[in-house]
Amino acid sequence: MFKHVFFAAGFLLCLSFSSVRAQNISNVKVDLAPTPPMGWMTWNFFGTDINENIIHEVADAMVNNGMVKAGYDHIMIDDGWQGGRDNKNNIIPDPKKFPSGIKALADYVHAKGLKLGIYSDAAQLTCADYTASLGFEEQDAKTFASWGIDYLKYDYCHAPSDSNTAKIRYKKMADALKSSGRPIVFSICEWGGRQPWFWAAGVGGQLWRTTGDVRDSWKSLTHNLDINANLSAYAGPGRWNDPDMLIVGLRGSKGPAGDLGGTGCNDIEYQSNMSLWCMMASPLVATNDVRNMNTEANRILLNDEMIAIDQDALGKQADKKTANDSWEIFEKPLFNGDYAVAVLNRSAAAQTTNINFSELGLDGKYEIRDVWEHKIIGKGKSWKGAVQSHETKVFRLKNISKK
Ligand code: GLA
């Protein structure tokens, strides 16, 4: 419900800021992803162990638990759906996992108010060694369009490591999608190694992974944060940095995010995941078992004030204003003139801090709304308070100087 609000006006305003952008935006198809894409992806809970019943159950759950209403409007099928090619070289789904076919699945999720994403790779095989799209870009794009696919995540396993080949292969698929006859969001997934923030929008991507795969741990979450937080200059409507899926609610469950030391986070850390991803205008892609979501995961993923900050029409990624061993402070200007300010305590103990808003470049007096408490907690030129270890406080500041 927060998507597209004030989008047209926001886009015009953003265009006026384009001179400060680091890239030429002439190629960017803003209308495909005016705000960061939202949804749920199969990967981190199910891995390749997926089938059409799971997708049906997830779609039903996302309607019933409020996710669709809150804006999580895509289901993305990650790796493991493919069943090879038929005798005309058309890519086909695994007939055991998806006996009714992907078109029937798209019809099912579309009827629930959801869009359907799918996955392939810019080589002959995907990361999990399934059939991929190199050499079949136009044919596969047409197949995806004919099925009613709305979003393609395009991976880079088994492909040469140089940037030039990556640009050529991603452009090939982006062009194929453009001429497929259906608007399909293009998500570039080469994990940041070839600095896609410089070229991904130019070749036709609406979002690009900036990091390796997130694991279900505080260490992994902050690793991805540290890379993505420095890239604010490259994000904007139609072009988003992607620090990978949300790990909220995984709780150390089996699956890819639990591999390699992902033993789970506590709820304060999961809340920080949501806070920081929203501040960074990141795609919000849950990957926990939404069919059995606990109260805390539901509270964190469905915080409408937090989602509104992520989906704000201005489309600015927060800048990191302060960083030391203990504290990080992020600031995100919003379309209506408010500012979102996030305070992260990275240390192992609770701490008290005093933030003068003028030190963040915010002069004047502000009404301070705590986005997690859902209430106005004060008025003034500063905030002083305690922040738990690994907690992120998020405030929405409204300038009230003239009142
Ligand atoms: C890569 C991607 C992951 C996931 C897997 C699937 O590791 O980065 O997000 O798509 O491939 O095999």
Tab-separated table of C-alpha atoms and ligand atoms in Angstrom:
chain	number	residue	atom	x	y	z
A	1	MET	CA	0.000	0.000	0.000
A	2	PHE	CA	2.984	2.312	0.383
A	3	LYS	CA	4.164	1.683	-3.129
A	4	HIS	CA	3.682	4.237	-5.836
A	5	VAL	CA	2.323	6.861	-3.428
A	6	PHE	CA	3.369	10.268	-4.727
A	7	PHE	CA	5.540	8.394	-7.170
A	8	ALA	CA	5.059	10.721	-10.127
A	9	ALA	CA	5.846	13.824	-8.117
A	10	GLY	CA	8.706	12.045	-6.369
A	11	PHE	CA	10.247	11.037	-9.651
A	12	LEU	CA	10.157	14.610	-10.954
A	13	LEU	CA	11.807	15.813	-7.765
A	14	CYS	CA	14.405	13.080	-8.033
A	15	LEU	CA	15.210	14.048	-11.581
A	16	SER	CA	16.115	17.504	-10.329
A	17	PHE	CA	18.663	15.845	-8.043
A	18	SER	CA	20.132	13.784	-10.847
A	19	SER	CA	23.107	16.079	-11.331
A	20	VAL	CA	24.518	14.861	-8.031
A	21	ARG	CA	24.119	11.239	-9.047
A	22	ALA	CA	27.229	9.333	-9.937
A	23	GLN	CA	25.717	7.767	-13.058
A	24	ASN	CA	23.891	8.762	-16.171
A	25	ILE	CA	20.260	7.782	-15.597
A	26	SER	CA	19.071	8.018	-19.180
A	27	ASN	CA	18.835	4.213	-19.576
A	28	VAL	CA	17.060	3.594	-16.305
A	29	LYS	CA	13.524	2.238	-16.591
A	30	VAL	CA	12.170	3.811	-13.421
A	31	ASP	CA	8.635	2.536	-13.877
A	32	LEU	CA	9.671	-1.099	-13.334
A	33	ALA	CA	10.895	-0.468	-9.782
A	34	PRO	CA	10.065	3.098	-8.686
A	35	THR	CA	10.569	1.932	-5.093
A	36	PRO	CA	12.695	-0.996	-3.872
A	37	PRO	CA	11.110	-4.353	-4.819
A	38	MET	CA	9.454	-6.255	-1.965
A	39	GLY	CA	8.506	-9.871	-1.550
A	40	TRP	CA	9.579	-13.308	-0.416
A	41	MET	CA	12.178	-15.633	-1.950
A	42	THR	CA	12.434	-19.423	-1.687
A	43	TRP	CA	16.201	-19.639	-1.208
A	44	ASN	CA	17.244	-19.285	2.415
A	45	PHE	CA	14.646	-21.539	3.977
A	46	PHE	CA	13.934	-24.096	1.243
A	47	GLY	CA	17.105	-24.092	-0.868
A	48	THR	CA	16.412	-26.160	-3.993
A	49	ASP	CA	13.818	-28.288	-2.190
A	50	ILE	CA	10.869	-26.412	-3.689
A	51	ASN	CA	7.612	-27.313	-5.439
A	52	GLU	CA	4.307	-25.800	-6.479
A	53	ASN	CA	2.525	-26.780	-3.251
A	54	ILE	CA	5.031	-24.773	-1.230
A	55	ILE	CA	4.461	-21.742	-3.457
A	56	HIS	CA	0.675	-22.089	-3.078
A	57	GLU	CA	1.003	-22.326	0.704
A	58	VAL	CA	3.355	-19.349	0.857
A	59	ALA	CA	1.049	-17.238	-1.339
A	60	ASP	CA	-1.915	-18.089	0.903
A	61	ALA	CA	0.124	-17.331	4.032
A	62	MET	CA	1.317	-13.976	2.681
A	63	VAL	CA	-2.276	-12.916	2.078
A	64	ASN	CA	-3.452	-14.154	5.479
A	65	ASN	CA	-0.584	-12.804	7.593
A	66	GLY	CA	-0.795	-9.284	6.144
A	67	MET	CA	2.420	-9.374	4.087
A	68	VAL	CA	0.723	-8.685	0.757
A	69	LYS	CA	-1.214	-5.765	2.218
A	70	ALA	CA	2.016	-4.389	3.714
A	71	GLY	CA	3.652	-4.337	0.264
A	72	TYR	CA	5.454	-7.696	0.001
A	73	ASP	CA	3.996	-8.249	-3.438
A	74	HIS	CA	6.393	-10.730	-5.100
A	75	ILE	CA	7.063	-14.425	-4.642
A	76	MET	CA	10.453	-15.176	-6.150
A	77	ILE	CA	11.321	-18.753	-7.099
A	78	ASP	CA	15.082	-19.085	-6.709
A	79	ASP	CA	17.360	-21.853	-8.017
A	80	GLY	CA	16.149	-25.435	-8.361
A	81	TRP	CA	12.928	-25.067	-10.383
A	82	GLN	CA	14.423	-26.063	-13.754
A	83	GLY	CA	13.891	-29.365	-15.515
A	84	GLY	CA	16.174	-28.859	-18.540
A	85	ARG	CA	14.987	-28.067	-22.088
A	86	ASP	CA	12.416	-29.711	-24.367
A	87	ASN	CA	13.103	-30.850	-27.941
A	88	LYS	CA	12.680	-27.257	-29.152
A	89	ASN	CA	15.155	-26.027	-26.549
A	90	ASN	CA	12.450	-24.311	-24.498
A	91	ILE	CA	13.410	-24.207	-20.835
A	92	ILE	CA	10.983	-26.301	-18.776
A	93	PRO	CA	10.296	-26.677	-15.052
A	94	ASP	CA	11.075	-29.889	-13.189
A	95	PRO	CA	7.892	-31.923	-13.857
A	96	LYS	CA	8.002	-33.533	-10.418
A	97	LYS	CA	8.313	-30.253	-8.523
A	98	PHE	CA	6.011	-28.198	-10.777
A	99	PRO	CA	3.649	-30.693	-12.490
A	100	SER	CA	1.091	-27.967	-13.331
A	101	GLY	CA	3.716	-25.744	-14.956
A	102	ILE	CA	4.854	-22.233	-14.140
A	103	LYS	CA	2.039	-20.496	-16.055
A	104	ALA	CA	-0.547	-22.103	-13.763
A	105	LEU	CA	1.535	-21.040	-10.771
A	106	ALA	CA	1.728	-17.449	-12.044
A	107	ASP	CA	-2.056	-17.453	-12.518
A	108	TYR	CA	-2.460	-18.672	-8.929
A	109	VAL	CA	-0.234	-16.013	-7.350
A	110	HIS	CA	-1.572	-13.243	-9.616
A	111	ALA	CA	-5.094	-14.054	-8.436
A	112	LYS	CA	-3.855	-13.480	-4.877
A	113	GLY	CA	-2.534	-9.993	-5.724
A	114	LEU	CA	1.071	-11.212	-5.955
A	115	LYS	CA	3.661	-11.160	-8.724
A	116	LEU	CA	5.926	-14.068	-9.630
A	117	GLY	CA	9.710	-13.979	-9.865
A	118	ILE	CA	11.996	-16.639	-11.305
A	119	TYR	CA	15.733	-17.325	-11.442
A	120	SER	CA	18.387	-18.084	-14.045
A	121	ASP	CA	22.101	-17.518	-14.621
A	122	ALA	CA	24.380	-15.945	-17.237
A	123	ALA	CA	26.134	-19.231	-18.001
A	124	GLN	CA	25.157	-22.754	-19.060
A	125	LEU	CA	24.460	-23.838	-15.504
A	126	THR	CA	23.195	-22.053	-12.386
A	127	CYS	CA	24.931	-21.900	-9.017
A	128	ALA	CA	23.197	-25.128	-7.968
A	129	ASP	CA	24.035	-26.662	-11.386
A	130	TYR	CA	20.602	-26.464	-12.999
A	131	THR	CA	19.938	-25.420	-16.624
A	132	ALA	CA	20.702	-21.721	-17.228
A	133	SER	CA	20.218	-19.180	-20.011
A	134	LEU	CA	23.525	-18.433	-21.790
A	135	GLY	CA	22.891	-18.634	-25.530
A	136	PHE	CA	19.127	-18.884	-24.967
A	137	GLU	CA	18.478	-15.379	-23.643
A	138	GLU	CA	15.763	-14.360	-26.125
A	139	GLN	CA	14.046	-17.723	-26.085
A	140	ASP	CA	14.047	-17.877	-22.274
A	141	ALA	CA	12.875	-14.268	-21.903
A	142	LYS	CA	9.946	-15.041	-24.229
A	143	THR	CA	9.168	-18.202	-22.279
A	144	PHE	CA	9.230	-16.283	-18.973
A	145	ALA	CA	6.950	-13.595	-20.474
A	146	SER	CA	4.539	-16.239	-21.807
A	147	TRP	CA	4.311	-17.759	-18.331
A	148	GLY	CA	3.453	-14.355	-16.790
A	149	ILE	CA	6.758	-13.863	-14.944
A	150	ASP	CA	7.225	-10.390	-13.438
A	151	TYR	CA	10.793	-10.508	-12.071
A	152	LEU	CA	14.018	-12.304	-13.018
A	153	LYS	CA	16.974	-12.820	-10.679
A	154	TYR	CA	19.968	-13.482	-12.916
A	155	ASP	CA	22.971	-15.071	-11.239
A	156	TYR	CA	26.619	-15.292	-12.344
A	157	CYS	CA	27.971	-18.715	-11.340
A	158	HIS	CA	30.100	-20.560	-13.927
A	159	ALA	CA	30.706	-17.297	-15.824
A	160	PRO	CA	34.077	-15.620	-16.502
A	161	SER	CA	35.208	-13.274	-13.760
A	162	ASP	CA	35.973	-10.164	-15.834
A	163	SER	CA	33.617	-7.161	-15.794
A	164	ASN	CA	33.376	-6.830	-19.538
A	165	THR	CA	31.852	-10.263	-20.043
A	166	ALA	CA	29.466	-9.614	-17.152
A	167	LYS	CA	28.258	-6.368	-18.728
A	168	ILE	CA	27.752	-8.061	-22.102
A	169	ARG	CA	25.906	-11.068	-20.656
A	170	TYR	CA	23.659	-8.974	-18.392
A	171	LYS	CA	22.835	-6.552	-21.215
A	172	LYS	CA	21.947	-9.467	-23.476
A	173	MET	CA	19.332	-10.729	-21.026
A	174	ALA	CA	18.106	-7.208	-20.173
A	175	ASP	CA	17.537	-6.526	-23.886
A	176	ALA	CA	15.807	-9.878	-24.285
A	177	LEU	CA	13.463	-9.045	-21.407
A	178	LYS	CA	12.749	-5.632	-22.898
A	179	SER	CA	11.683	-7.182	-26.194
A	180	SER	CA	9.751	-10.024	-24.542
A	181	GLY	CA	6.496	-8.091	-24.593
A	182	ARG	CA	6.084	-8.127	-20.790
A	183	PRO	CA	7.487	-5.740	-18.157
A	184	ILE	CA	9.904	-7.876	-16.125
A	185	VAL	CA	12.079	-6.477	-13.317
A	186	PHE	CA	15.711	-7.472	-13.857
A	187	SER	CA	17.715	-8.289	-10.732
A	188	ILE	CA	21.465	-8.561	-11.337
A	189	CYS	CA	23.201	-11.001	-9.003
A	190	GLU	CA	26.964	-11.013	-9.488
A	191	TRP	CA	27.607	-10.378	-5.750
A	192	GLY	CA	29.385	-7.021	-6.071
A	193	GLY	CA	32.731	-8.324	-7.331
A	194	ARG	CA	32.595	-6.349	-10.571
A	195	GLN	CA	31.237	-3.182	-8.907
A	196	PRO	CA	27.813	-3.347	-10.601
A	197	TRP	CA	26.762	-0.049	-9.006
A	198	PHE	CA	28.802	1.609	-11.779
A	199	TRP	CA	27.179	-0.202	-14.717
A	200	ALA	CA	24.176	-2.366	-13.783
A	201	ALA	CA	21.539	0.335	-14.308
A	202	GLY	CA	23.184	1.271	-17.610
A	203	VAL	CA	22.853	-2.264	-18.996
A	204	GLY	CA	19.217	-2.538	-17.905
A	205	GLY	CA	19.071	-3.768	-14.292
A	206	GLN	CA	16.666	-2.332	-11.728
A	207	LEU	CA	18.631	-3.757	-8.778
A	208	TRP	CA	21.972	-5.393	-8.226
A	209	ARG	CA	23.464	-7.410	-5.413
A	210	THR	CA	26.340	-5.549	-3.775
A	211	THR	CA	27.478	-8.438	-1.570
A	212	GLY	CA	27.968	-12.168	-1.295
A	213	ASP	CA	25.217	-14.364	0.125
A	214	VAL	CA	23.857	-13.298	3.504
A	215	ARG	CA	23.974	-15.892	6.295
A	216	ASP	CA	21.772	-16.053	9.347
A	217	SER	CA	24.227	-14.339	11.702
A	218	TRP	CA	25.054	-10.891	13.078
A	219	LYS	CA	28.533	-11.120	11.572
A	220	SER	CA	27.178	-11.716	8.070
A	221	LEU	CA	24.487	-9.063	8.429
A	222	THR	CA	27.018	-6.379	9.441
A	223	HIS	CA	29.448	-7.535	6.745
A	224	ASN	CA	26.803	-6.886	4.075
A	225	LEU	CA	25.784	-3.648	5.805
A	226	ASP	CA	29.352	-2.323	5.731
A	227	ILE	CA	29.679	-2.848	1.993
A	228	ASN	CA	26.232	-1.591	1.025
A	229	ALA	CA	26.201	1.458	3.315
A	230	ASN	CA	28.971	3.128	1.319
A	231	LEU	CA	27.073	2.966	-1.966
A	232	SER	CA	24.278	5.472	-1.326
A	233	ALA	CA	25.283	7.629	-4.301
A	234	TYR	CA	24.222	4.920	-6.756
A	235	ALA	CA	20.679	4.205	-5.540
A	236	GLY	CA	17.492	5.931	-6.619
A	237	PRO	CA	14.101	5.253	-8.211
A	238	GLY	CA	14.496	2.397	-10.702
A	239	ARG	CA	18.033	1.537	-9.509
A	240	TRP	CA	18.681	-0.104	-6.149
A	241	ASN	CA	21.627	-1.514	-4.246
A	242	ASP	CA	20.736	-5.000	-2.974
A	243	PRO	CA	22.578	-6.232	0.148
A	244	ASP	CA	20.709	-9.588	-0.181
A	245	MET	CA	17.593	-10.983	1.480
A	246	LEU	CA	16.315	-10.194	4.956
A	247	ILE	CA	17.221	-12.917	7.435
A	248	VAL	CA	14.435	-11.901	9.852
A	249	GLY	CA	12.726	-14.909	11.404
A	250	LEU	CA	15.095	-17.606	10.124
A	251	ARG	CA	16.252	-18.355	13.678
A	252	GLY	CA	19.122	-20.619	12.703
A	253	SER	CA	16.908	-22.912	10.630
A	254	LYS	CA	18.419	-25.399	8.218
A	255	GLY	CA	18.995	-24.096	4.677
A	256	PRO	CA	21.517	-21.968	2.780
A	257	ALA	CA	21.464	-19.051	5.267
A	258	GLY	CA	22.135	-21.488	8.089
A	259	ASP	CA	25.147	-23.001	6.309
A	260	LEU	CA	28.682	-21.819	7.009
A	261	GLY	CA	28.080	-20.648	10.537
A	262	GLY	CA	24.647	-19.042	10.245
A	263	THR	CA	23.405	-20.065	13.672
A	264	GLY	CA	20.706	-17.415	13.957
A	265	CYS	CA	20.223	-13.942	15.432
A	266	ASN	CA	18.181	-12.667	18.349
A	267	ASP	CA	15.100	-10.511	17.769
A	268	ILE	CA	16.953	-7.259	18.512
A	269	GLU	CA	19.371	-8.176	15.709
A	270	TYR	CA	16.576	-9.139	13.323
A	271	GLN	CA	14.937	-5.796	14.088
A	272	SER	CA	18.243	-4.106	13.196
A	273	ASN	CA	18.284	-6.061	9.929
A	274	MET	CA	14.886	-4.597	9.021
A	275	SER	CA	15.795	-1.093	10.256
A	276	LEU	CA	19.084	-0.866	8.391
A	277	TRP	CA	17.782	-2.417	5.159
A	278	CYS	CA	14.871	0.073	5.176
A	279	MET	CA	17.233	2.991	5.855
A	280	MET	CA	19.334	1.857	2.877
A	281	ALA	CA	16.271	1.726	0.567
A	282	SER	CA	17.109	-1.945	0.030
A	283	PRO	CA	14.847	-4.468	-1.629
A	284	LEU	CA	12.835	-6.071	1.198
A	285	VAL	CA	12.830	-9.771	0.438
A	286	ALA	CA	11.919	-12.057	3.314
A	287	THR	CA	13.078	-15.667	3.130
A	288	ASN	CA	11.865	-17.201	6.387
A	289	ASP	CA	9.064	-19.765	6.596
A	290	VAL	CA	6.183	-17.294	6.376
A	291	ARG	CA	3.691	-20.160	6.776
A	292	ASN	CA	4.765	-20.483	10.415
A	293	MET	CA	5.853	-16.986	11.338
A	294	ASN	CA	6.271	-16.166	15.033
A	295	THR	CA	4.864	-12.964	16.555
A	296	GLU	CA	8.226	-11.178	16.639
A	297	ALA	CA	9.056	-11.862	12.984
A	298	ASN	CA	5.575	-10.691	12.068
A	299	ARG	CA	5.984	-7.489	14.147
A	300	ILE	CA	9.387	-6.777	12.560
A	301	LEU	CA	8.535	-7.519	8.925
A	302	LEU	CA	5.150	-5.791	9.048
A	303	ASN	CA	6.096	-2.502	10.707
A	304	ASP	CA	4.273	-0.160	8.339
A	305	GLU	CA	6.180	2.959	9.448
A	306	MET	CA	9.484	1.224	8.792
A	307	ILE	CA	8.303	-0.041	5.391
A	308	ALA	CA	7.184	3.499	4.509
A	309	ILE	CA	10.769	4.692	5.067
A	310	ASP	CA	12.109	1.985	2.743
A	311	GLN	CA	9.455	2.709	0.129
A	312	ASP	CA	9.652	6.511	0.381
A	313	ALA	CA	9.062	8.139	-3.016
A	314	LEU	CA	12.236	10.240	-2.864
A	315	GLY	CA	14.194	6.991	-3.179
A	316	LYS	CA	17.310	8.126	-1.312
A	317	GLN	CA	19.528	5.576	0.373
A	318	ALA	CA	20.624	6.725	3.845
A	319	ASP	CA	24.081	8.193	4.271
A	320	LYS	CA	26.234	6.938	7.108
A	321	LYS	CA	26.948	10.094	9.118
A	322	THR	CA	28.958	8.756	12.030
A	323	ALA	CA	30.874	5.541	12.483
A	324	ASN	CA	33.156	4.335	15.260
A	325	ASP	CA	33.601	1.012	17.050
A	326	SER	CA	30.432	1.532	19.077
A	327	TRP	CA	28.032	3.685	17.100
A	328	GLU	CA	26.772	4.224	13.609
A	329	ILE	CA	24.275	6.913	12.690
A	330	PHE	CA	22.396	6.887	9.374
A	331	GLU	CA	20.286	9.669	7.884
A	332	LYS	CA	17.710	9.353	5.087
A	333	PRO	CA	15.842	12.371	3.696
A	334	LEU	CA	12.183	11.661	2.945
A	335	PHE	CA	9.793	12.940	0.306
A	336	ASN	CA	7.638	15.037	2.665
A	337	GLY	CA	10.651	16.863	4.142
A	338	ASP	CA	11.025	14.609	7.200
A	339	TYR	CA	14.276	12.788	7.954
A	340	ALA	CA	14.713	9.216	9.146
A	341	VAL	CA	17.631	8.845	11.551
A	342	ALA	CA	18.885	5.440	12.692
A	343	VAL	CA	21.223	4.832	15.629
A	344	LEU	CA	22.985	1.445	15.711
A	345	ASN	CA	24.895	0.240	18.753
A	346	ARG	CA	27.495	-2.186	17.361
A	347	SER	CA	29.146	-2.832	20.701
A	348	ALA	CA	28.583	-5.865	22.942
A	349	ALA	CA	26.976	-3.820	25.754
A	350	ALA	CA	24.042	-1.415	26.131
A	351	GLN	CA	25.129	2.227	25.899
A	352	THR	CA	23.661	5.673	26.329
A	353	THR	CA	24.244	8.345	23.728
A	354	ASN	CA	23.347	11.962	23.121
A	355	ILE	CA	22.791	12.986	19.513
A	356	ASN	CA	22.652	16.639	18.557
A	357	PHE	CA	20.711	16.786	15.324
A	358	SER	CA	22.736	19.801	14.175
A	359	GLU	CA	25.796	17.534	14.047
A	360	LEU	CA	23.945	15.567	11.376
A	361	GLY	CA	23.320	18.778	9.448
A	362	LEU	CA	19.759	19.006	10.774
A	363	ASP	CA	19.392	22.481	12.211
A	364	GLY	CA	16.276	23.590	14.052
A	365	LYS	CA	13.793	21.880	16.292
A	366	TYR	CA	12.203	18.507	15.539
A	367	GLU	CA	9.297	16.374	16.612
A	368	ILE	CA	10.809	12.936	17.252
A	369	ARG	CA	8.781	9.847	16.391
A	370	ASP	CA	10.115	6.437	17.420
A	371	VAL	CA	9.321	4.169	14.490
A	372	TRP	CA	9.494	0.959	16.541
A	373	GLU	CA	7.504	2.369	19.489
A	374	HIS	CA	4.987	3.877	17.051
A	375	LYS	CA	4.800	7.099	19.048
A	376	ILE	CA	6.136	10.627	19.351
A	377	ILE	CA	8.727	10.525	22.118
A	378	GLY	CA	9.741	14.171	22.308
A	379	LYS	CA	10.508	17.497	20.692
A	380	GLY	CA	13.816	19.297	20.497
A	381	LYS	CA	17.249	19.588	18.966
A	382	SER	CA	18.697	16.337	20.285
A	383	TRP	CA	17.927	12.828	21.491
A	384	LYS	CA	19.472	11.152	24.496
A	385	GLY	CA	18.830	7.558	25.463
A	386	ALA	CA	19.987	3.980	25.830
A	387	VAL	CA	20.455	1.604	22.921
A	388	GLN	CA	20.824	-2.143	23.562
A	389	SER	CA	23.737	-4.101	22.155
A	390	HIS	CA	23.108	-4.590	18.402
A	391	GLU	CA	19.896	-2.580	18.579
A	392	THR	CA	18.988	0.048	15.986
A	393	LYS	CA	16.709	2.893	17.066
A	394	VAL	CA	14.901	4.567	14.195
A	395	PHE	CA	13.407	8.035	14.495
A	396	ARG	CA	11.338	10.013	12.064
A	397	LEU	CA	12.120	13.706	12.556
A	398	LYS	CA	9.686	16.432	11.548
A	399	ASN	CA	10.997	19.971	11.503
A	400	ILE	CA	8.831	22.135	13.781
A	401	SER	CA	11.114	25.167	13.964
A	402	LYS	CA	8.579	27.541	12.462
A	403	LYS	CA	5.756	26.541	14.798
B	1	GLA	C1	23.883	-17.740	-5.469
B	1	GLA	C2	23.051	-16.510	-5.109
B	1	GLA	C3	22.027	-16.909	-4.073
B	1	GLA	C4	21.137	-18.023	-4.614
B	1	GLA	C5	21.987	-19.201	-5.048
B	1	GLA	C6	21.176	-20.254	-5.784
B	1	GLA	O1	24.651	-18.177	-4.400
B	1	GLA	O2	23.865	-15.469	-4.664
B	1	GLA	O3	21.241	-15.782	-3.700
B	1	GLA	O4	20.380	-17.534	-5.689
B	1	GLA	O5	23.039	-18.798	-5.924
B	1	GLA	O6	21.946	-21.346	-6.194
